[in-house]
Amino acid sequence: MKKEKNYWFDLENKVVVITGGAGLLGLEHGEAINHCGGVAIIADLDLKAAENVAHKIGGKSVGYHLDVTNQESIDNLLKDLVNKYGKVDSLINNAAINPVVSDKGLDKTRFEDVTLLNLQKELDVNLLGAVLCSKTFGTHFAKNGSGTIVNISSELAILGPDQRLYKQKGLKDNEQPVKPVGYSIAKAGLIGLTKYLATYWPEQGVRANAICPGGVEVNQSQEFLDEITKRIPMARMAKPHEYQALVAFLCSQASSYLTGAVISADGGRSVW
Ligand SMILES: NC(=O)c1ccc[n+]([C@@H]2O[C@H](COP(=O)([O-])OP(=O)(O)OC[C@H]3O[C@@H](n4cnc5c(N)ncnc54)[C@H](O)[C@@H]3O)[C@@H](O)[C@H]2O)c1
């Protein structure tokens, strides 16, 4: 079979919705889609930020408002995109409340302080929003006979957080900052969602896969970097662009026989 240039990763005129697209990795996912010829739809709670990111990506990229916890907002986005482009081809469930444990720690995130309200807020965005978006866009994909869903999970879906990484000198044990439980259970839930979706519409041409990324190096303290890199075989955190090819792979026909796959991209951290 003779292959055209870019055959594997060709996303020419494919419309790809990136939820939470205005954040750190949303820009990277959008650049990947744009690079492969696709239309990156940067959909975020923060419309202004989404428009800025779309502008930065350039090409056919556009910013839209989306609240993944609101069915009406998801329906409106699908309607607007179908009116404009005729169809949507891929969904990247990327939106999250991503709790970064800073030097000051996190307020009220210790397990002893968990409340139904806080947990619900986190699960609404990080897990249930992905379920609603998958239902809405997946139904559209199934009707069209094709579509790909990529769930951005985390290494913390398959590993327990190493809370020693966040320890602060001078604080009592019951005051130490921790990575909250909501993140772990939401990200593990995305793996369940991925497998559920993989067996739900396979005959309608809908594929669903998950990526479990490791942490990205941004502005962490040297002390934190020294500690975390000891736990990663490749001895470094990820650079923001290092998930781009994987996202393009999972959205494109290059991954045509992959569904229900959970891919760790963590510098080997989950191997140890
Ligand atoms: N950055 C990392 O180190 C890392 C590592 C592993 C996994 N991840 C995962 O990658 C994804 C992207 O992470 P990031 O670092 O870019 O996060 P980020 O915080 O920079 O971006 C998240 C975006 O989601 C948006 N958002 C929040 N609530 C929303 C809602 N209700 N509807 C629509 N959008 C909403 C925010 O406005 C923000 O732009 C997340 O799912 C995160 O858990 C990130």
Coordinates of C-alpha atoms and ligand atoms in Angstrom, one line a residue:
M1 CA 0.0 0.0 0.0
K2 CA 1.5 3.3 -1.1
K3 CA 1.3 6.0 1.5
E4 CA 0.9 9.7 0.9
K5 CA 3.1 12.1 2.8
N6 CA 1.9 12.4 6.4
Y7 CA -0.5 9.4 5.9
W8 CA -0.3 8.2 9.4
F9 CA -0.8 11.4 11.3
D10 CA -2.9 13.3 8.8
L11 CA -5.6 15.3 10.5
E12 CA -6.4 17.6 7.5
N13 CA -9.7 19.3 8.3
K14 CA -10.4 17.1 11.2
V15 CA -12.2 19.0 14.0
V16 CA -10.7 18.2 17.4
V17 CA -12.2 19.6 20.6
I18 CA -9.7 20.1 23.4
T19 CA -11.5 20.6 26.7
G20 CA -9.6 22.8 29.2
G21 CA -7.6 23.8 26.2
A22 CA -6.5 27.1 27.6
G23 CA -4.2 25.5 30.1
L24 CA -0.6 24.4 30.0
L25 CA -1.1 21.2 28.1
G26 CA -4.1 22.4 26.1
L27 CA -1.8 24.7 24.1
E28 CA 0.5 21.7 23.4
H29 CA -2.3 19.4 22.3
G30 CA -3.6 22.2 20.1
E31 CA -0.2 22.7 18.5
A32 CA -0.1 19.0 17.7
I33 CA -3.5 19.0 16.1
N34 CA -2.6 22.1 14.1
H35 CA 0.7 20.7 13.0
C36 CA -1.1 17.7 11.5
G37 CA -3.5 19.9 9.6
G38 CA -6.5 19.7 12.0
V39 CA -8.7 22.3 13.4
A40 CA -7.9 22.7 17.1
I41 CA -11.0 23.8 19.1
I42 CA -9.7 25.3 22.3
A43 CA -12.7 24.9 24.6
D44 CA -12.4 26.3 28.1
L45 CA -14.2 27.9 31.0
D46 CA -12.1 30.9 30.4
L47 CA -13.1 32.2 26.9
K48 CA -10.5 35.0 26.8
A49 CA -7.7 32.6 27.6
A50 CA -9.0 30.1 25.1
E51 CA -9.0 32.7 22.4
N52 CA -5.5 33.8 23.3
V53 CA -4.3 30.2 23.1
A54 CA -6.0 29.6 19.8
H55 CA -4.3 32.8 18.5
K56 CA -1.0 31.6 19.7
I57 CA -1.5 28.2 17.9
G58 CA -2.6 29.9 14.7
G59 CA -3.8 28.0 11.6
K60 CA -7.5 27.2 11.9
S61 CA -7.5 27.0 15.7
V62 CA -10.5 28.7 17.4
G63 CA -11.3 29.4 21.0
Y64 CA -14.7 28.6 22.5
H65 CA -16.4 28.8 25.9
L66 CA -17.1 25.5 27.5
D67 CA -18.1 24.3 31.0
V68 CA -17.6 20.6 31.0
T69 CA -19.9 20.3 34.1
N70 CA -22.8 21.9 32.2
Q71 CA -24.8 19.7 29.7
E72 CA -26.3 22.8 28.0
S73 CA -22.8 24.3 27.5
I74 CA -21.5 21.0 25.9
D75 CA -24.6 20.7 23.7
N76 CA -24.2 24.4 22.6
L77 CA -20.5 23.7 21.6
L78 CA -21.4 20.7 19.6
K79 CA -24.3 22.6 17.9
D80 CA -22.0 25.5 17.0
L81 CA -19.3 23.3 15.7
V82 CA -21.7 21.2 13.5
N83 CA -23.1 24.5 12.1
K84 CA -19.7 25.8 11.3
Y85 CA -17.8 22.6 10.2
G86 CA -20.5 20.1 9.5
K87 CA -19.0 17.6 12.0
V88 CA -16.6 17.0 14.9
D89 CA -14.0 14.2 14.6
S90 CA -12.2 14.0 18.0
L91 CA -12.6 14.9 21.6
I92 CA -9.7 15.3 24.0
N93 CA -10.9 15.2 27.6
N94 CA -8.2 17.4 29.1
A95 CA -10.0 19.8 31.4
A96 CA -9.2 19.5 35.1
I97 CA -8.8 21.2 38.4
N98 CA -5.1 20.4 38.6
P99 CA -4.1 20.8 42.2
V100 CA -0.5 21.9 42.3
V101 CA 1.1 21.4 45.7
S102 CA 3.1 24.6 46.1
D103 CA 5.7 25.6 48.6
K104 CA 2.8 26.8 50.7
G105 CA 1.0 23.5 50.4
L106 CA -2.7 23.2 49.6
D107 CA -5.6 24.4 51.8
K108 CA -7.7 21.7 53.4
T109 CA -6.7 18.9 51.1
R110 CA -5.6 16.4 53.7
F111 CA -7.6 13.3 53.6
E112 CA -8.9 14.0 57.1
D113 CA -10.4 17.3 55.8
V114 CA -12.2 15.9 52.8
T115 CA -15.8 17.1 52.4
L116 CA -18.4 15.9 50.0
L117 CA -18.7 19.4 48.6
N118 CA -14.9 19.7 47.8
L119 CA -14.8 16.2 46.4
Q120 CA -17.8 16.8 44.3
K121 CA -16.3 20.0 42.8
E122 CA -13.2 18.2 41.8
L123 CA -14.9 15.0 40.5
D124 CA -17.4 17.2 38.5
V125 CA -14.7 18.7 36.4
N126 CA -12.0 15.9 36.4
L127 CA -14.3 12.9 35.8
L128 CA -18.0 13.6 35.4
G129 CA -17.3 16.4 32.9
A130 CA -15.4 13.9 30.8
V131 CA -18.3 11.5 31.0
L132 CA -20.7 14.2 29.8
C133 CA -18.5 15.3 27.0
S134 CA -17.9 11.7 25.9
K135 CA -21.6 11.0 25.9
T136 CA -22.4 14.1 23.8
F137 CA -19.5 14.0 21.3
G138 CA -19.4 10.2 21.3
T139 CA -23.1 10.0 20.3
H140 CA -22.3 12.4 17.4
F141 CA -19.2 10.3 16.4
A142 CA -21.3 7.0 16.5
K143 CA -23.9 8.6 14.2
N144 CA -21.2 9.7 11.8
G145 CA -19.5 6.2 11.9
S146 CA -16.1 7.5 13.2
G147 CA -14.5 9.4 16.0
T148 CA -11.7 9.3 18.5
I149 CA -11.8 10.1 22.2
V150 CA -8.5 10.7 24.2
N151 CA -8.7 10.9 27.9
I152 CA -5.9 12.7 29.6
S153 CA -5.5 10.8 32.8
S154 CA -2.3 10.9 35.0
E155 CA 0.4 8.7 36.4
L156 CA -1.5 9.2 39.6
A157 CA -4.3 7.0 38.2
I158 CA -2.0 4.0 38.5
L159 CA 0.4 5.1 41.2
G160 CA -0.3 6.3 44.7
P161 CA 1.0 9.8 45.2
D162 CA 4.3 9.8 47.1
Q163 CA 3.3 12.3 49.7
R164 CA 6.9 12.5 51.0
L165 CA 7.6 14.7 47.9
Y166 CA 5.4 17.5 49.4
K167 CA 6.8 17.5 53.0
Q168 CA 7.6 20.8 54.4
K169 CA 10.2 21.3 57.1
G170 CA 8.9 22.5 60.5
L171 CA 5.3 21.3 59.9
K172 CA 3.6 18.7 62.1
D173 CA 2.6 15.4 60.4
N174 CA -1.1 16.4 60.5
E175 CA -0.3 19.8 58.9
Q176 CA 1.8 18.5 56.0
P177 CA 0.5 19.4 52.5
V178 CA -0.6 16.4 50.4
K179 CA -1.9 15.7 46.9
P180 CA -5.6 15.3 47.4
V181 CA -7.6 12.1 47.0
G182 CA -10.0 13.6 44.5
Y183 CA -7.3 13.8 41.9
S184 CA -6.3 10.1 42.2
I185 CA -9.9 8.8 42.1
A186 CA -10.9 11.1 39.2
K187 CA -7.9 10.1 37.1
A188 CA -8.4 6.4 37.9
G189 CA -12.0 6.8 36.9
L190 CA -10.9 8.1 33.5
I191 CA -9.3 4.7 32.9
G192 CA -12.6 3.1 33.7
L193 CA -14.4 5.5 31.4
T194 CA -11.8 4.7 28.6
K195 CA -12.4 1.0 28.8
Y196 CA -16.2 1.5 29.0
L197 CA -16.2 3.7 25.9
A198 CA -13.9 1.2 24.0
T199 CA -16.5 -1.5 24.2
Y200 CA -19.6 0.8 23.8
W201 CA -19.3 2.0 20.2
P202 CA -16.6 -0.1 18.6
E203 CA -18.8 -1.1 15.7
Q204 CA -19.7 2.5 15.1
G205 CA -16.1 3.4 14.5
V206 CA -15.6 5.2 17.9
R207 CA -12.2 4.6 19.6
A208 CA -11.2 5.7 23.1
N209 CA -7.8 5.7 24.6
A210 CA -6.1 7.2 27.7
I211 CA -2.7 8.8 28.3
C212 CA -1.2 8.7 31.8
P213 CA 1.3 11.6 31.7
G214 CA 3.9 12.1 34.3
G215 CA 4.5 15.6 35.8
V216 CA 5.6 18.4 33.6
E217 CA 8.5 20.6 34.7
V218 CA 7.3 24.2 35.2
N219 CA 8.4 26.2 38.1
Q220 CA 9.0 23.6 40.8
S221 CA 11.6 24.3 43.5
Q222 CA 15.0 22.7 43.0
E223 CA 14.4 20.7 46.2
F224 CA 11.2 19.2 44.7
L225 CA 13.0 18.5 41.4
D226 CA 15.9 16.7 43.1
E227 CA 13.4 14.5 45.0
I228 CA 11.0 13.7 42.1
T229 CA 13.8 12.9 39.6
K230 CA 15.1 10.2 41.9
R231 CA 11.8 8.4 41.4
I232 CA 11.9 8.6 37.5
P233 CA 14.1 6.2 35.6
M234 CA 14.8 8.9 32.9
A235 CA 15.8 11.2 35.9
R236 CA 13.8 14.2 34.7
M237 CA 10.2 15.5 34.5
A238 CA 8.5 15.9 31.2
K239 CA 8.9 19.0 28.9
P240 CA 5.4 20.4 28.0
H241 CA 5.7 19.4 24.3
E242 CA 6.5 15.8 25.0
Y243 CA 2.9 14.6 24.8
Q244 CA 2.2 16.2 21.5
A245 CA 3.0 13.2 19.2
L246 CA 1.1 10.8 21.4
V247 CA -2.0 13.0 21.2
A248 CA -1.7 13.3 17.4
F249 CA -1.2 9.5 17.3
L250 CA -4.3 8.8 19.3
C251 CA -6.5 11.2 17.3
S252 CA -5.3 10.0 13.9
Q253 CA -5.5 6.8 11.8
A254 CA -2.0 6.0 13.0
S255 CA -3.7 4.4 16.0
S256 CA -6.5 2.8 14.0
Y257 CA -6.3 -0.6 15.8
L258 CA -6.0 0.9 19.3
T259 CA -9.0 1.2 21.6
G260 CA -9.2 0.9 25.4
A261 CA -5.4 1.4 25.6
V262 CA -3.9 3.1 28.6
I263 CA -0.6 4.5 27.7
S264 CA 1.9 5.6 30.4
A265 CA 4.2 8.5 29.3
D266 CA 6.1 9.1 32.5
G267 CA 9.8 8.7 31.8
G268 CA 9.4 5.2 33.3
R269 CA 8.2 6.3 36.7
S270 CA 5.5 3.7 36.9
V271 CA 8.0 0.9 36.1
W272 CA 9.8 1.3 39.4
Ligands
LIG1 N1 0.7 19.4 34.0 C1 1.0 18.2 34.5 O1 2.1 18.0 35.0 C2 0.1 17.1 34.3 C3 0.6 15.8 34.6 C4 -0.3 14.7 34.4 C5 -1.6 14.9 33.9 N2 -2.0 16.2 33.7 C6 -3.4 16.4 33.2 O2 -3.3 17.1 32.0 C7 -4.5 17.9 31.8 C8 -4.1 19.3 31.5 O3 -3.2 19.8 32.6 P1 -2.7 21.2 32.6 O4 -1.4 21.2 33.4 O5 -2.7 21.8 31.3 O6 -3.8 21.9 33.6 P2 -4.1 23.5 33.6 O7 -4.6 23.7 35.0 O8 -3.0 24.3 33.1 O9 -5.4 23.6 32.6 C9 -6.6 23.1 32.9 C10 -7.7 23.9 32.2 O10 -9.0 23.4 32.4 C11 -9.9 24.5 32.5 N3 -11.1 24.1 33.2 C12 -11.3 24.0 34.5 N4 -12.5 23.7 34.8 C13 -13.2 23.6 33.6 C14 -14.5 23.4 33.2 N5 -15.5 23.2 34.1 N6 -14.8 23.4 31.9 C15 -13.9 23.6 31.0 N7 -12.6 23.9 31.3 C16 -12.2 23.9 32.6 C17 -9.1 25.6 33.2 O11 -9.6 26.9 32.9 C18 -7.7 25.4 32.6 O12 -7.5 26.2 31.4 C19 -5.3 17.7 33.1 O13 -6.2 16.7 32.9 C20 -4.2 17.2 34.1 O14 -4.8 16.5 35.2 C21 -1.2 17.3 33.8

